[in-house]
Coordinates of C-alpha atoms in Angstrom, one line a residue:
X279 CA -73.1 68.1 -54.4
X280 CA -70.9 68.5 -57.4
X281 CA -70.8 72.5 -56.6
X282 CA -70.0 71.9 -53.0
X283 CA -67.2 69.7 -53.8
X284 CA -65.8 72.4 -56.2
X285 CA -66.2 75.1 -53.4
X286 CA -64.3 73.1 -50.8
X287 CA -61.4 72.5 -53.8
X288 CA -61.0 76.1 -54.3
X289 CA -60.8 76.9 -50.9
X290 CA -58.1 74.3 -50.3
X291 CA -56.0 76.0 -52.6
X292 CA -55.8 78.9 -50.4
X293 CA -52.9 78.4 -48.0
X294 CA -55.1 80.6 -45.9
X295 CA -57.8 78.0 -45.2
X296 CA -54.8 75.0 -45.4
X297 CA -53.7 77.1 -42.2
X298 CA -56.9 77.2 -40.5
X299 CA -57.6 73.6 -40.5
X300 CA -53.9 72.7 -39.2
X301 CA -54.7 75.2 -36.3
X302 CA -58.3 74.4 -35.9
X303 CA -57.2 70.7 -35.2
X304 CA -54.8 71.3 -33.2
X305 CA -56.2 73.6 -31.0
X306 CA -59.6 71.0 -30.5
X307 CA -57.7 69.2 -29.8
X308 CA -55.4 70.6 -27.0
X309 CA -58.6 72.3 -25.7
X310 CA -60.7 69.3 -25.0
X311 CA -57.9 67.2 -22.4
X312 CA -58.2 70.3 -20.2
X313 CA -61.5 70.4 -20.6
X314 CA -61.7 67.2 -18.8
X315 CA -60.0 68.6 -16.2
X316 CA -61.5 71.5 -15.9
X317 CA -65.1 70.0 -15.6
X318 CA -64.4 67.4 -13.2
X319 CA -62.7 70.0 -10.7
X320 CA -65.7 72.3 -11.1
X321 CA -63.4 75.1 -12.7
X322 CA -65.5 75.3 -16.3
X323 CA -65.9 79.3 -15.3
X324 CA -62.3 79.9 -16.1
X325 CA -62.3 79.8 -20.0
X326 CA -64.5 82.8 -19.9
X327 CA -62.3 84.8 -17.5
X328 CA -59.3 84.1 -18.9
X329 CA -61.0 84.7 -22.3
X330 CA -62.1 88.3 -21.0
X331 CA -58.7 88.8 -20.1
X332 CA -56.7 88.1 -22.8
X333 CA -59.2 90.3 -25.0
X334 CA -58.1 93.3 -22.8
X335 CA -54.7 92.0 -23.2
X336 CA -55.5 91.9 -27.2
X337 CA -57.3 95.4 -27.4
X338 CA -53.5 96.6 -25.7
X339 CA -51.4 95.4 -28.4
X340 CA -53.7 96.7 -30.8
X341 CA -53.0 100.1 -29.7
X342 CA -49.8 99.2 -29.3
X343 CA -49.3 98.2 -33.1
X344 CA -47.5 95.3 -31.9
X345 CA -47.7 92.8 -34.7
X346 CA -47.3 89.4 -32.6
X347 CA -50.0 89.8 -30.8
X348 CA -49.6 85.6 -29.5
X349 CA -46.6 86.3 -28.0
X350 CA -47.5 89.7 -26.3
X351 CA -51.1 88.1 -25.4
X352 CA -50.4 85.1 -24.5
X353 CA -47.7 86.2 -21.6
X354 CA -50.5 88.6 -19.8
X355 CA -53.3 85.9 -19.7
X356 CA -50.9 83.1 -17.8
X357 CA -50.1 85.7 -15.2
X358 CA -54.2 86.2 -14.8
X359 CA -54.1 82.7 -14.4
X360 CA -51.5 82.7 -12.2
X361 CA -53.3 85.5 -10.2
X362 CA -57.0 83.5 -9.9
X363 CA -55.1 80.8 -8.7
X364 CA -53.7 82.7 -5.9
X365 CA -56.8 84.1 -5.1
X366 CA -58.4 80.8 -5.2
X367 CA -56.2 80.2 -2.3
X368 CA -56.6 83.5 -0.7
X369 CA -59.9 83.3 2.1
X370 CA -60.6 87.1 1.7
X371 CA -61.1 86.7 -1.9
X372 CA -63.2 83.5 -3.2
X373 CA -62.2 82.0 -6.4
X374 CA -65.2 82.7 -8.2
X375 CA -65.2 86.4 -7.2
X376 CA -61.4 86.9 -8.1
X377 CA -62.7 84.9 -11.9
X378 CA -65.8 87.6 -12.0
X379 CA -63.6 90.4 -11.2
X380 CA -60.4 89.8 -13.3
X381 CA -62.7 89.0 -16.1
X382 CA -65.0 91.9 -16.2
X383 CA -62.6 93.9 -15.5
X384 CA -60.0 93.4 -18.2
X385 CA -63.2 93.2 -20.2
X386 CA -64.2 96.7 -19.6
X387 CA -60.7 98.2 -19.9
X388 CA -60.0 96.6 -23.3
X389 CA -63.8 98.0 -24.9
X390 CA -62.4 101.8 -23.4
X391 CA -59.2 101.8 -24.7
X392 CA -60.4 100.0 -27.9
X393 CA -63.0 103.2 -28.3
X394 CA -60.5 105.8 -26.8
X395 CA -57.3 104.8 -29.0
X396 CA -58.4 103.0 -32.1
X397 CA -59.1 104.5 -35.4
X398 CA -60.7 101.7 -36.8
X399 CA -63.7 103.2 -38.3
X400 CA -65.4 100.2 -38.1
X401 CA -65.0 99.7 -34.0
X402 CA -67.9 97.6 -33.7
X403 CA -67.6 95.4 -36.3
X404 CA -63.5 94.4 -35.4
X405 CA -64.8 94.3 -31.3
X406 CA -67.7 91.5 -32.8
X407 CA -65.0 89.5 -35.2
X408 CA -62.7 89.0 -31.8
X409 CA -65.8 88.2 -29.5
X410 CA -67.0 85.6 -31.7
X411 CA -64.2 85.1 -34.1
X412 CA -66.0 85.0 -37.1
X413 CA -62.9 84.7 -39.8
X414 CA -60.0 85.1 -37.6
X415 CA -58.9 81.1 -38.2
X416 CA -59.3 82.4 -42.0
X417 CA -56.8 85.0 -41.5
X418 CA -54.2 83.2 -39.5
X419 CA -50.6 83.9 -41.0
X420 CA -47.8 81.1 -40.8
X421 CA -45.9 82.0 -37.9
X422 CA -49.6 81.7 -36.6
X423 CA -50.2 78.6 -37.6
X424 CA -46.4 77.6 -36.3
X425 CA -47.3 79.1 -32.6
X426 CA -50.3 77.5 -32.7
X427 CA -49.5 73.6 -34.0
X428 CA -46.0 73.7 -31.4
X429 CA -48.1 75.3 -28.0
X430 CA -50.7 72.6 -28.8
X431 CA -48.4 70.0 -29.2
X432 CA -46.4 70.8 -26.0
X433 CA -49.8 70.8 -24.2
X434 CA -50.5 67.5 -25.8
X435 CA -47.3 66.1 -25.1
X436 CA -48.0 67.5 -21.2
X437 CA -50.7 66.2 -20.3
X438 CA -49.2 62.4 -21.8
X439 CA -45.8 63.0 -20.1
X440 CA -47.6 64.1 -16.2
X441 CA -50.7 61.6 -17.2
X442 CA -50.6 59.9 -13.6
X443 CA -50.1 63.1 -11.6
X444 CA -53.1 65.1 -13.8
X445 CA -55.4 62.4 -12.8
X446 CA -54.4 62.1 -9.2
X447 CA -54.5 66.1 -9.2
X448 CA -57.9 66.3 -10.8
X449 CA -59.9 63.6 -8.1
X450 CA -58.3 64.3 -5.3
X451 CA -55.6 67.2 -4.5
X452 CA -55.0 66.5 -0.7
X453 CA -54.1 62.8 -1.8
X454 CA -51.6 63.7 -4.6
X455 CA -50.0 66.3 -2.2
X456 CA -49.5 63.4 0.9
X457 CA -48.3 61.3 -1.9
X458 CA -45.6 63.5 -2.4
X459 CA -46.6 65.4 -5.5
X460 CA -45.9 69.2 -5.3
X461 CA -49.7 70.1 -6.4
X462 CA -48.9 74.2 -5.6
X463 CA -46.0 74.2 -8.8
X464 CA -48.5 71.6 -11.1
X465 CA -51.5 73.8 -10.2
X466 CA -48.9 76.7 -11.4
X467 CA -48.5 74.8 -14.7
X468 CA -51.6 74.0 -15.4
X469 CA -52.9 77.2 -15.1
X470 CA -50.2 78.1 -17.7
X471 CA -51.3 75.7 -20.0
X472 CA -54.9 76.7 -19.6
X473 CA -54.2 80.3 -20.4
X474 CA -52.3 78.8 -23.2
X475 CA -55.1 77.0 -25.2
X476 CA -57.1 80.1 -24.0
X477 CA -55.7 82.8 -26.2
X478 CA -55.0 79.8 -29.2
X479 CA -59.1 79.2 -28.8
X480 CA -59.6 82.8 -29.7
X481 CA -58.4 82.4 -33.3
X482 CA -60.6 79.7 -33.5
X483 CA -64.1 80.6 -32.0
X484 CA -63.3 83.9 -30.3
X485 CA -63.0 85.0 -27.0
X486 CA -67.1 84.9 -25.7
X487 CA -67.1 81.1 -27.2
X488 CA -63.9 79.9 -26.1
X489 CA -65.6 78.1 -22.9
X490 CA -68.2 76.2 -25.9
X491 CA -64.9 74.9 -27.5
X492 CA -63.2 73.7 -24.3
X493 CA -66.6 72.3 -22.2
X494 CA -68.9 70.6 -24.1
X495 CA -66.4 67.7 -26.0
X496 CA -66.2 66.9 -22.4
X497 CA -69.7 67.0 -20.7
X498 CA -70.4 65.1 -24.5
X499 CA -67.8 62.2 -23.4
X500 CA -68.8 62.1 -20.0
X501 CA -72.9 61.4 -21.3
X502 CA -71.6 57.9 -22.6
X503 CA -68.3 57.2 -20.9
X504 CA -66.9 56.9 -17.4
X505 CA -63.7 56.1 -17.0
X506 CA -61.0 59.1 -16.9
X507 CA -59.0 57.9 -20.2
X508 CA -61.8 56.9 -22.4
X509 CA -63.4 60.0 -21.4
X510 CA -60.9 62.0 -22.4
X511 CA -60.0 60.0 -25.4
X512 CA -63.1 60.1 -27.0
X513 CA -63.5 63.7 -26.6
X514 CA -60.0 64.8 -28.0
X515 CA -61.9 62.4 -31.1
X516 CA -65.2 64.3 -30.9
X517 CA -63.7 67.8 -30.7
X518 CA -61.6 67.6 -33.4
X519 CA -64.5 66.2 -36.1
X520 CA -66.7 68.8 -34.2
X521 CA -63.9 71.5 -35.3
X522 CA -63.7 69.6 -39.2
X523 CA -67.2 69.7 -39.8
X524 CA -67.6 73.4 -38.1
X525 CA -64.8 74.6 -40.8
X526 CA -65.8 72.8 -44.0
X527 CA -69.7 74.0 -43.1
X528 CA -68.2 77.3 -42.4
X529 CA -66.7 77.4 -45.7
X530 CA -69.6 75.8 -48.1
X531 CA -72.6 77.9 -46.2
X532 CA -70.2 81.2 -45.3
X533 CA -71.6 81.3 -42.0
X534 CA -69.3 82.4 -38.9
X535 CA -66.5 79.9 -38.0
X536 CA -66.4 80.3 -34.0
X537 CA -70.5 80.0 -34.0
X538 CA -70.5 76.9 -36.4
X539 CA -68.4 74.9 -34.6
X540 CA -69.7 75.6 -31.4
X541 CA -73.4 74.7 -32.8
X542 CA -71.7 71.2 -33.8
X543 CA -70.4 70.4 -30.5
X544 CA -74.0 71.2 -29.1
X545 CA -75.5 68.9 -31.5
X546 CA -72.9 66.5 -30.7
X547 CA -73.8 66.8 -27.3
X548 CA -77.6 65.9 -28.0
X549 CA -76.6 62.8 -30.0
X550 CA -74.7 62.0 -26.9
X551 CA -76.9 62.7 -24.7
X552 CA -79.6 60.3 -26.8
X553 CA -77.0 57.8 -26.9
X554 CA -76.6 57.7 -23.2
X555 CA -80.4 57.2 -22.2
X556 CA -80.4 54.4 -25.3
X557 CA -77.6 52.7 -23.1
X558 CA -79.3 53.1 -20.3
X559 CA -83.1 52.4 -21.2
X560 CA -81.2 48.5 -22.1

């Protein structure tokens, strides 16, 4: 016990790993309100498009040299989000088929320009760390860390600020719209925040587990909870220790940080799950 304790100290003293668990927070945070939303309106299958997306956008600007890679990322995967939620709107091309083809498709490019242009000699190995982000929250540099804790607040502060109209927006669209609500322009913005939290999430658990981070705090809140604020209370609460444990476990076993954390929240999901049919069996 003694020798874990000692390994968590040392690694506190890294700003490095002081960085990652301001960001990690943060971005469990942020992640789990929309995954509330995203849940209830049946729309879980766009964290793994727009993670797809923004890792062609991401294989780009490492071509590119571009050392910001947030800010050139981060602009790219919005406008996919924008673009799916045309096409959600569009008859000749179904939501799901615009997700599957954006996705796959940014996919694909970003793995031929990645082999075509880079001269990593280790390909496979950086194409694996930003799948499944196994020490990119490790690696975060400040500005990182300052992108990350001020986009996750704003989303935080959003979805408090436009509470009433989110809720009214996620149960039942037509309603908010005859009450007067522009749902087109907050469908807009949400999609921009979604996209947001999206390339965030990929420092944290990398761009195949991104959906993990944002989905299951949710389905684990609904298991016990049904009301729409104490669901999504208690799963900003469980996402975040999730994200804790995932890190410090990360750290004292060296394990992958994405995959750890995402392991947590299925656990957390069991216990949840067990709670539920306790509640229910009395």
């Amino acid at each position: 016990m003694s020798q874990i304790l000692e390994t968590l100290r040392m690694s506190f003293s890294f700003t490095l790993v002081q960085y990652a668990f301001i960001a990690g927070i943060m971005i469990a945070a942020s992640s789990s309100l929309l995954g509330v939303i995203l849940v209830l309106k049946r729309f879980s299958y766009i964290g793994d498009g727009l993670s797809h997306t923004a890792f062609g956008a991401m294989a780009i600007a490492s071509i590119l040299k571009i050392s910001g890679t947030t800010l050139f990322v981060l602009p790219l995967t919005i406008l996919a989000a924008i673009l799916i939620l045309c096409a959600k709107e569009n008859s000749k091309i179904k939501g799901d088929a615009s997700v599957a083809m954006i996705s796959v498709g940014a996919l694909a490019l970003g793995y031929f320009l990645m082999n075509i242009f880079t001269p990593s000699t280790n390909l496979s190995g950086d194409v694996c760390t930003t799948l499944f982000g196994s020490t990119l929250i490790l690696t975060l540099t400040k500005a990182d860390m300052i992108v990350t804790v001020v986009t996750s607040s704003l989303v935080i502060l959003f979805f408090i600020l436009f509470y009433n109209r989110i809720f009214a927006l996620t149960f039942d669209e037509a309603f908010s719209f005859a009450g007067g609500n522009n749902t087109k322009l907050m469908n807009i913005v949400m999609a921009a925040v979604i996209a947001a939290i999206i390339v965030l999430a990929m420092n944290l658990v990398g761009t195949l587990l991104i959906s993990a981070l944002i989905i299951f705090p949710a389905v684990s809140s609904m298991q016990i909870f049904k009301s729409f604020k104490k669901v999504t209370i208690f799963a900003c609460l469980l996402s975040v220790v999730c994200a804790i444990i995932g890190l410090l476990l990360s750290i004292v076993a060296g394990t992958p940080v994405g995959s750890t954390i995402v392991i947590i929240n299925i656990a957390a999901f069991i216990l949840c799950k067990l709670v539920s049919l306790a509640l229910h069996r009395n």
